[in-house]
PDB file of C-alpha atoms in Angstrom:
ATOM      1  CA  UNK A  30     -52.672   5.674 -25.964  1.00 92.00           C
ATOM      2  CA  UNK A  31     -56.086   4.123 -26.071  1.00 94.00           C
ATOM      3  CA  UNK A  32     -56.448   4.739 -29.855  1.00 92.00           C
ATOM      4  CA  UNK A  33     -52.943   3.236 -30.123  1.00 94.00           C
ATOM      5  CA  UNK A  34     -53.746  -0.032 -28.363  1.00 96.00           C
ATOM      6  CA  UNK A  35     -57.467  -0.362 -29.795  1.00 95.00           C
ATOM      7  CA  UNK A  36     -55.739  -0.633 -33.176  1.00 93.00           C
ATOM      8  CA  UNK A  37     -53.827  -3.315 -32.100  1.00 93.00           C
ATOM      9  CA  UNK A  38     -56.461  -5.211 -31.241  1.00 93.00           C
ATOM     10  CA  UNK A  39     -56.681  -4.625 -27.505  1.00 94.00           C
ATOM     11  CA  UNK A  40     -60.214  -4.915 -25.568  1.00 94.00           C
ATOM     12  CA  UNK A  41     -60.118  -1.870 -23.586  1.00 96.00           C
ATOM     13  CA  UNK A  42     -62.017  -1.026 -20.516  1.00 95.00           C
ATOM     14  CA  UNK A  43     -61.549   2.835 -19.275  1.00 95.00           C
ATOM     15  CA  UNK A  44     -61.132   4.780 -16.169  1.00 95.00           C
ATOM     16  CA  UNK A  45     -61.996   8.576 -16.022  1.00 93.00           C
ATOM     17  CA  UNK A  46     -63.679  10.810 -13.732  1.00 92.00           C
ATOM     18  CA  UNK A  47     -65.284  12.408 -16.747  1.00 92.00           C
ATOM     19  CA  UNK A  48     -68.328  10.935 -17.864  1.00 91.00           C
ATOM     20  CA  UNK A  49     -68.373  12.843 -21.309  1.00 92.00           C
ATOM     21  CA  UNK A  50     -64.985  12.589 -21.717  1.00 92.00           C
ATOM     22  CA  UNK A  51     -65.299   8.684 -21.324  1.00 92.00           C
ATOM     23  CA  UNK A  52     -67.985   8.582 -24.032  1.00 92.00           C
ATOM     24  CA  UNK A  53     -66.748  10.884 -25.863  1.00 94.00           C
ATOM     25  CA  UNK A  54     -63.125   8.505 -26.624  1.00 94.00           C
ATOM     26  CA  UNK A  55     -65.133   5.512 -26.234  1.00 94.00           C
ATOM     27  CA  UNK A  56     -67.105   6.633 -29.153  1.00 95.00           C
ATOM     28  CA  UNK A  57     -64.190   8.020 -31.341  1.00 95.00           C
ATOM     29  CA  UNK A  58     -62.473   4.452 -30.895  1.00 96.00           C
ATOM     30  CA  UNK A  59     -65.409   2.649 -31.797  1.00 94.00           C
ATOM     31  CA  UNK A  60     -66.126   5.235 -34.579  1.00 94.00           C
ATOM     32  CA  UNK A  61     -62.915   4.373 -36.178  1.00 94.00           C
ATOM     33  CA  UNK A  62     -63.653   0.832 -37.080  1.00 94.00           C
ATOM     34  CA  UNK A  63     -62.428  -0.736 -33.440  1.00 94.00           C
ATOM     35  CA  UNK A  64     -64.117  -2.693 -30.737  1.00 92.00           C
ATOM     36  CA  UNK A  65     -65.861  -0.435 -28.771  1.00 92.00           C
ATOM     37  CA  UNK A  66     -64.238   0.078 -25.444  1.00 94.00           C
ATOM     38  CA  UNK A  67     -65.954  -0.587 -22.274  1.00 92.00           C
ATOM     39  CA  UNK A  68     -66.471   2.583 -19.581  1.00 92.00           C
ATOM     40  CA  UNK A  69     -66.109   2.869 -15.743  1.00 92.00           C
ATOM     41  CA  UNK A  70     -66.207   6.136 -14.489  1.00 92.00           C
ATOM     42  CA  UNK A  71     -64.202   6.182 -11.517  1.00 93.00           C
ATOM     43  CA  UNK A  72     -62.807   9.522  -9.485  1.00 95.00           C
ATOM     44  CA  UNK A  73     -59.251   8.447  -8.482  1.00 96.00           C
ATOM     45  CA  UNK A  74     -59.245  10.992  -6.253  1.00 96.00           C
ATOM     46  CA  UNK A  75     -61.646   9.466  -3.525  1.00 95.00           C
ATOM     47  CA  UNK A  76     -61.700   6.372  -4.866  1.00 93.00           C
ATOM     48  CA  UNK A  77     -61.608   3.485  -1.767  1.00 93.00           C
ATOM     49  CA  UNK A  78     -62.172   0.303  -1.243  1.00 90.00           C
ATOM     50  CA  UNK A  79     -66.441   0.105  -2.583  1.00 91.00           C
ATOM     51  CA  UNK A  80     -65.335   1.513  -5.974  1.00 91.00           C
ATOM     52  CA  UNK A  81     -62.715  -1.057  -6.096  1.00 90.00           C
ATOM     53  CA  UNK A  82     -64.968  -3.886  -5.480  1.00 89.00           C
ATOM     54  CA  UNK A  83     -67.068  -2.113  -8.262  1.00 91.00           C
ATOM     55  CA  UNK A  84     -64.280  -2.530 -11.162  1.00 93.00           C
ATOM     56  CA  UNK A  85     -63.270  -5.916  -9.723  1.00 92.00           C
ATOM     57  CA  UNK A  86     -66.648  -6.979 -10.229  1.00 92.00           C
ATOM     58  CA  UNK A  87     -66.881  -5.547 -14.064  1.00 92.00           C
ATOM     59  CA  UNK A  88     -63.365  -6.937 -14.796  1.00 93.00           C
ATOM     60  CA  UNK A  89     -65.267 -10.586 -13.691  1.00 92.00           C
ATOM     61  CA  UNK A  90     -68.225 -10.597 -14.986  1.00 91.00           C
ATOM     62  CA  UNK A  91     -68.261  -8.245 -18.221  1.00 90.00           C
ATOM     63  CA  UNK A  92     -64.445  -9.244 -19.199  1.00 90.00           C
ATOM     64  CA  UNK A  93     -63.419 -12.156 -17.880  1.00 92.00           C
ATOM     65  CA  UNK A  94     -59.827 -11.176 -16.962  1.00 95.00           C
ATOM     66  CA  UNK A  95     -57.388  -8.734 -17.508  1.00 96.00           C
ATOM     67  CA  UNK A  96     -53.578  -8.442 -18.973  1.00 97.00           C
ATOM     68  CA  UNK A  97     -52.745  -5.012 -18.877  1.00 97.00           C
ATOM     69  CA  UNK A  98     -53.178  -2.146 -16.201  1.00 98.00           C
ATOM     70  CA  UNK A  99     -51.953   1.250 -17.055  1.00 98.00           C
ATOM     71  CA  UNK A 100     -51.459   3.771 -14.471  1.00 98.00           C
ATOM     72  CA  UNK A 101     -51.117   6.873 -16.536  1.00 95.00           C
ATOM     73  CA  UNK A 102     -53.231  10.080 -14.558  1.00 95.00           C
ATOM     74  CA  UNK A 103     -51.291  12.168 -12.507  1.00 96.00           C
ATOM     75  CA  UNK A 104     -53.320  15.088 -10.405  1.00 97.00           C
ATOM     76  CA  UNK A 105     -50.982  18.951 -10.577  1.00 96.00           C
ATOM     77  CA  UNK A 106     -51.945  21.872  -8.583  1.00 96.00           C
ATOM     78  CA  UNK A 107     -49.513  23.640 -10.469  1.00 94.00           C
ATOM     79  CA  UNK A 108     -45.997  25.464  -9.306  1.00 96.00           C
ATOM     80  CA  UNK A 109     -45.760  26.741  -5.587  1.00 96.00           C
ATOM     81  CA  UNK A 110     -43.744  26.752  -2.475  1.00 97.00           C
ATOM     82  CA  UNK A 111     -44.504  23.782   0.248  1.00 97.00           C
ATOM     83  CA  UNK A 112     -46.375  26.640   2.306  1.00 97.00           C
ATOM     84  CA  UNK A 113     -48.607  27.662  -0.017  1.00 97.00           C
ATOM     85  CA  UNK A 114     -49.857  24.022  -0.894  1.00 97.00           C
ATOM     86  CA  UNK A 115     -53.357  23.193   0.448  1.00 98.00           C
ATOM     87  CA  UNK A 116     -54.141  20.188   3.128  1.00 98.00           C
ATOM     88  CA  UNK A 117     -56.606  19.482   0.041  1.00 98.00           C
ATOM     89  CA  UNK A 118     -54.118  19.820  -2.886  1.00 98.00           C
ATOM     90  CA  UNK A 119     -51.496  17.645  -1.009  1.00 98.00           C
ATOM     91  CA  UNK A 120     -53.980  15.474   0.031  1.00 98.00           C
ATOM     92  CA  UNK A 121     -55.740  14.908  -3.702  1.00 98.00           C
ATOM     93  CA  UNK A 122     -52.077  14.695  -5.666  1.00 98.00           C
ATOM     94  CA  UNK A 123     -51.116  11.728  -3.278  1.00 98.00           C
ATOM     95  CA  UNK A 124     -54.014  10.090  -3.477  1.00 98.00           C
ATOM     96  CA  UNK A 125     -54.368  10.222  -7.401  1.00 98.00           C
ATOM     97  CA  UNK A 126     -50.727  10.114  -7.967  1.00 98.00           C
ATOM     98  CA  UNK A 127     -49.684   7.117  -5.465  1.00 98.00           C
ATOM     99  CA  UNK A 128     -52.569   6.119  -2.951  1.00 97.00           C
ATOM    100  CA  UNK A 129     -54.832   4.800  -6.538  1.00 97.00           C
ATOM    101  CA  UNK A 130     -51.981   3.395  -8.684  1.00 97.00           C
ATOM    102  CA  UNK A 131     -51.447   1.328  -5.443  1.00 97.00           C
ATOM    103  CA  UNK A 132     -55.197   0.321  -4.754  1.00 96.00           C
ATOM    104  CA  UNK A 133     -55.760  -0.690  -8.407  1.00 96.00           C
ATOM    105  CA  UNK A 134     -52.800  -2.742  -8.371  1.00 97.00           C
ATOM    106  CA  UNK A 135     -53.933  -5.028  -5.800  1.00 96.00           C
ATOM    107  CA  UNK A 136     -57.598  -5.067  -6.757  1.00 95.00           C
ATOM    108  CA  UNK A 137     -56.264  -6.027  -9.962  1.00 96.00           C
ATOM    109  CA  UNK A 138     -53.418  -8.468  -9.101  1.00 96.00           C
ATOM    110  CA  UNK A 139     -55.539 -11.569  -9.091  1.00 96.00           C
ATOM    111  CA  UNK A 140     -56.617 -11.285 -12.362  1.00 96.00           C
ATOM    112  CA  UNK A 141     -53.493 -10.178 -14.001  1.00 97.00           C
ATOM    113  CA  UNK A 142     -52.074 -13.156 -12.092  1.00 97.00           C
ATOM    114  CA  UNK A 143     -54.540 -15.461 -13.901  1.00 96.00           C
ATOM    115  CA  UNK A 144     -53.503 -14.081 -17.316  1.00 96.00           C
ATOM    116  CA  UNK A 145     -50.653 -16.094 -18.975  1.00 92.00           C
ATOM    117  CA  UNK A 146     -48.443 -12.843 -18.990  1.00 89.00           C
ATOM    118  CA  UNK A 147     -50.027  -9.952 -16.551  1.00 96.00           C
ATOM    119  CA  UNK A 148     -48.811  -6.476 -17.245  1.00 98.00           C
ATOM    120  CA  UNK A 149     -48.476  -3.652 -14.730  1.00 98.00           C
ATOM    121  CA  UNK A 150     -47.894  -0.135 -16.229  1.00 98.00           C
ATOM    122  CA  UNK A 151     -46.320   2.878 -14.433  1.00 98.00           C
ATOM    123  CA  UNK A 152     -45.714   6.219 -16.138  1.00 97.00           C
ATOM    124  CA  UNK A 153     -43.222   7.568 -13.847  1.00 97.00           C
ATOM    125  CA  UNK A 154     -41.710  10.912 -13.763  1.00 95.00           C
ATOM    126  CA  UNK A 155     -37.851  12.039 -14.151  1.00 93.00           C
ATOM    127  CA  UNK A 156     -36.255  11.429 -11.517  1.00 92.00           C
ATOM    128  CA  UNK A 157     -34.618  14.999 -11.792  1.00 90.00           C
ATOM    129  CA  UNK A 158     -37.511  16.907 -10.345  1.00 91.00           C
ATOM    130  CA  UNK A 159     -37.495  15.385  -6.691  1.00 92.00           C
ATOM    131  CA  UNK A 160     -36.610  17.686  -4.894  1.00 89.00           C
ATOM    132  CA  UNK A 161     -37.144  20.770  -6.892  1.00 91.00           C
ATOM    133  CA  UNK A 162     -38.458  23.527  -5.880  1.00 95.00           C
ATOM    134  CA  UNK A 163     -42.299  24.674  -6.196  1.00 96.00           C
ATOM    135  CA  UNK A 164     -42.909  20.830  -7.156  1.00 94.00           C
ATOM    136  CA  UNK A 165     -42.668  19.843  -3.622  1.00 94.00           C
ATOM    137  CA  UNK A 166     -46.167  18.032  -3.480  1.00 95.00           C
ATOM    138  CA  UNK A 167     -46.350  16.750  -6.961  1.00 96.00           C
ATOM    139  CA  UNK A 168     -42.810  15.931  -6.849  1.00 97.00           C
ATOM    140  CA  UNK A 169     -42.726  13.486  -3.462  1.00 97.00           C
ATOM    141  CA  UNK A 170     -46.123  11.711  -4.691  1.00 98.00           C
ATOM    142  CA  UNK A 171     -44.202  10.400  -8.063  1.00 97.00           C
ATOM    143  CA  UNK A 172     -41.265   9.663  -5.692  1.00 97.00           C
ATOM    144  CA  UNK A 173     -43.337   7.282  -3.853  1.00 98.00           C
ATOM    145  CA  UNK A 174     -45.172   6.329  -7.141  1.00 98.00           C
ATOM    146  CA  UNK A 175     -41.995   5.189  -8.199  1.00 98.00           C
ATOM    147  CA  UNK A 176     -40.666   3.418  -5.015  1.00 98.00           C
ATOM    148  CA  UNK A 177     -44.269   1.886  -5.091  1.00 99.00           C
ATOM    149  CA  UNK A 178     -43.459   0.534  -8.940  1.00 98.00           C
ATOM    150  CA  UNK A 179     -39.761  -1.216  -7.354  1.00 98.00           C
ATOM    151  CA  UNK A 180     -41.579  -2.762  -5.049  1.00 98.00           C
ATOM    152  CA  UNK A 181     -44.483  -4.184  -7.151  1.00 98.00           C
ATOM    153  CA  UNK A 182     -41.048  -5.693  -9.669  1.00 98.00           C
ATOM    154  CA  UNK A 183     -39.280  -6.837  -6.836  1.00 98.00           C
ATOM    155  CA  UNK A 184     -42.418  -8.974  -5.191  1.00 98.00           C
ATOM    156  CA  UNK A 185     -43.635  -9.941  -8.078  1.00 98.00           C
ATOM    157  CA  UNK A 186     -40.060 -11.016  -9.812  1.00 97.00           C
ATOM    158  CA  UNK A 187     -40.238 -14.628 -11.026  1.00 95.00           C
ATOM    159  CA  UNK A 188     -44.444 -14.397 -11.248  1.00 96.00           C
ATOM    160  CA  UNK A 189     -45.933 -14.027 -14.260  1.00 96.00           C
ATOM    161  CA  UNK A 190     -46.935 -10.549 -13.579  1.00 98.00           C
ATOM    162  CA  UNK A 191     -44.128  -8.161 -15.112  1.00 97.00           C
ATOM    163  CA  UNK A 192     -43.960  -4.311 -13.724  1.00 98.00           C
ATOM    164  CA  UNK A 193     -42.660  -2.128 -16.168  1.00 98.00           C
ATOM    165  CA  UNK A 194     -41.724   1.263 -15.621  1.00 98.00           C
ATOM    166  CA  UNK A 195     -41.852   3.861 -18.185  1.00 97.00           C
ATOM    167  CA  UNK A 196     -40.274   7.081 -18.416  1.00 96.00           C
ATOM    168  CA  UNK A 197     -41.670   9.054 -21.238  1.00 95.00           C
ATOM    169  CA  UNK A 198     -39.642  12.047 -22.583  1.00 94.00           C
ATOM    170  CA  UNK A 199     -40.505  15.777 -22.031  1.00 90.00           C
ATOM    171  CA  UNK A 200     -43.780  15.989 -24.229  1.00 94.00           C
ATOM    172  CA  UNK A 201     -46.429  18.779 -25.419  1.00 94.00           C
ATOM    173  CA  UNK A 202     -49.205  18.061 -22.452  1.00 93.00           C
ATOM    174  CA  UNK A 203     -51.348  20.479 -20.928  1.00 91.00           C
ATOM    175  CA  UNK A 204     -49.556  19.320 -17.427  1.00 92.00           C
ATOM    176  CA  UNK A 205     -45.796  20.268 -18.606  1.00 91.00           C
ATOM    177  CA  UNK A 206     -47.188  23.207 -20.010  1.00 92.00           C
ATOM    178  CA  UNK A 207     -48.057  24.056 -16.008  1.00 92.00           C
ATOM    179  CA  UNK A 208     -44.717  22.747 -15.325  1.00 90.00           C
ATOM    180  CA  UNK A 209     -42.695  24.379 -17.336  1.00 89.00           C
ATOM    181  CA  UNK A 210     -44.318  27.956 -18.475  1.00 86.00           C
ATOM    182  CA  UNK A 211     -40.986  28.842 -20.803  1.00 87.00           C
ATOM    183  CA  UNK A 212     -40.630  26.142 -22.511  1.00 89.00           C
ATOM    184  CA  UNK A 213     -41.027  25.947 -26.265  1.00 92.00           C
ATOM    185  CA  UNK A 214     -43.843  23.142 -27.328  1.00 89.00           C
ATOM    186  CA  UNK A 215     -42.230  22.898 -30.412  1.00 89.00           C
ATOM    187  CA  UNK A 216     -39.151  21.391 -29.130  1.00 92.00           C
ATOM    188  CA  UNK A 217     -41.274  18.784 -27.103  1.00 93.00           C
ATOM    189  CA  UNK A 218     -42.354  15.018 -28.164  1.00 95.00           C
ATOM    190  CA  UNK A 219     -45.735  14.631 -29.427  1.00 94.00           C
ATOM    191  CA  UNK A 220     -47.552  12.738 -26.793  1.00 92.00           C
ATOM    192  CA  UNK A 221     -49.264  10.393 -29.677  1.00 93.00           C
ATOM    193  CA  UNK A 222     -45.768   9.212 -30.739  1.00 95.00           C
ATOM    194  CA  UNK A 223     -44.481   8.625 -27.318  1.00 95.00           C
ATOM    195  CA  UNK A 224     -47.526   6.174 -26.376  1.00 93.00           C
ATOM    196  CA  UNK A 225     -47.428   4.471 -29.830  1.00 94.00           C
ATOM    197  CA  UNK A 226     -43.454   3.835 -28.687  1.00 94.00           C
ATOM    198  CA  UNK A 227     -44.996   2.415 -25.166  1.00 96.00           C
ATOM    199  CA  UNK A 228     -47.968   0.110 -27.043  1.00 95.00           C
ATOM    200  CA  UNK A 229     -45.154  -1.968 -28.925  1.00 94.00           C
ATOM    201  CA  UNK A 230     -43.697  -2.039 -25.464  1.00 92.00           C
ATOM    202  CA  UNK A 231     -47.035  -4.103 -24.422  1.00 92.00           C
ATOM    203  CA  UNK A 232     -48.171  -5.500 -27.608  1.00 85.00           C
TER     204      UNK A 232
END
């Protein structure tokens, strides 16, 4: 999706807890031919309030603002029963999947609130797999990720801060690959044709 937006002529500013990774797709953007992206390596998974402060003060002082925020990772420990899921496991999949999306969204709110039409970006989950089995962890942090997204539209209805909520079709990703061991790839979206459908969503 990054590629998508940067050749629409988005200024881009990323989030990863991979420092190579970052690099690496900030420097494949900017190879390209498009602005080079700005980097913030930030692990969602114990991310608090000090690394908050952190990309606050970056969005201030190196980018003056912001229009779009795009909550797009998701944290899978893969499939297993609700007994065999780890205080850790359940513990990192809420946090990255629900705690985050909710702690960037108010650090942010301020400045999306100061852009002439703020953006806030879920990438929610079907709704079919609550209450599935061997999803049980995964499963109820989306739930609440997408309770969290309702209430985000409903507070902010009338603002001009818009929540939208996207529900992307079953795609080839490593994660539904986890998900879903049987299924055939083939007969799955290509991820880079789903996002391009979301950018002319946003742009």
């Amino acid at each position: 999706m990054s590629r998508q937006l940067a050749e629409k002529g988005a200024d881009l500013l990323l989030l990863d807890n991979n420092d190579r990774a970052l690099v690496g797709l900030s420097d494949s953007i900017q190879g390209a031919g498009f602005a080079e992206p700005g980097v913030c390596p930030l692990d969602l998974a114990v991310a608090g309030d000090d690394a908050c402060r952190h990309l606050s003060e970056i969005i201030s002082e190196q980018y003056g603002g912001l229009d779009i925020l795009i909550h797009c990772a998701a944290a899978f420990h893969g499939l297993q029963p609700l007994e065999h899921v780890s205080v850790n496991q359940w513990h990192e999949m809420v946090q990255v999947n629900l705690n985050a999306p909710w702690l960037l969204s108010t650090t942010c709110l301020p400045f999306l609130r100061a852009s002439d039409a703020g953006k806030i970006v879920f990438i929610l989950e079907d709704e079919r797999i609550y209450g599935l089995p061997f999803r049980g962890a995964y499963a109820a942090s989306k739930a609440g990720l997408a309770s969290l997204a309702q209430t985000l539209a409903e507070e902010l209805e009338g603002s001009n801060v818009s929540v939208l909520k996207f529900y992307p079709p079953a795609m080839r990703t490593e994660l539904r690959a986890r998900a879903y061991h049987s299924e055939n790839p083939k007969a799955l979206r290509d991820p880079r044709i789903v996002a391009s459908e979301l950018v002319e969503k946003l742009l």
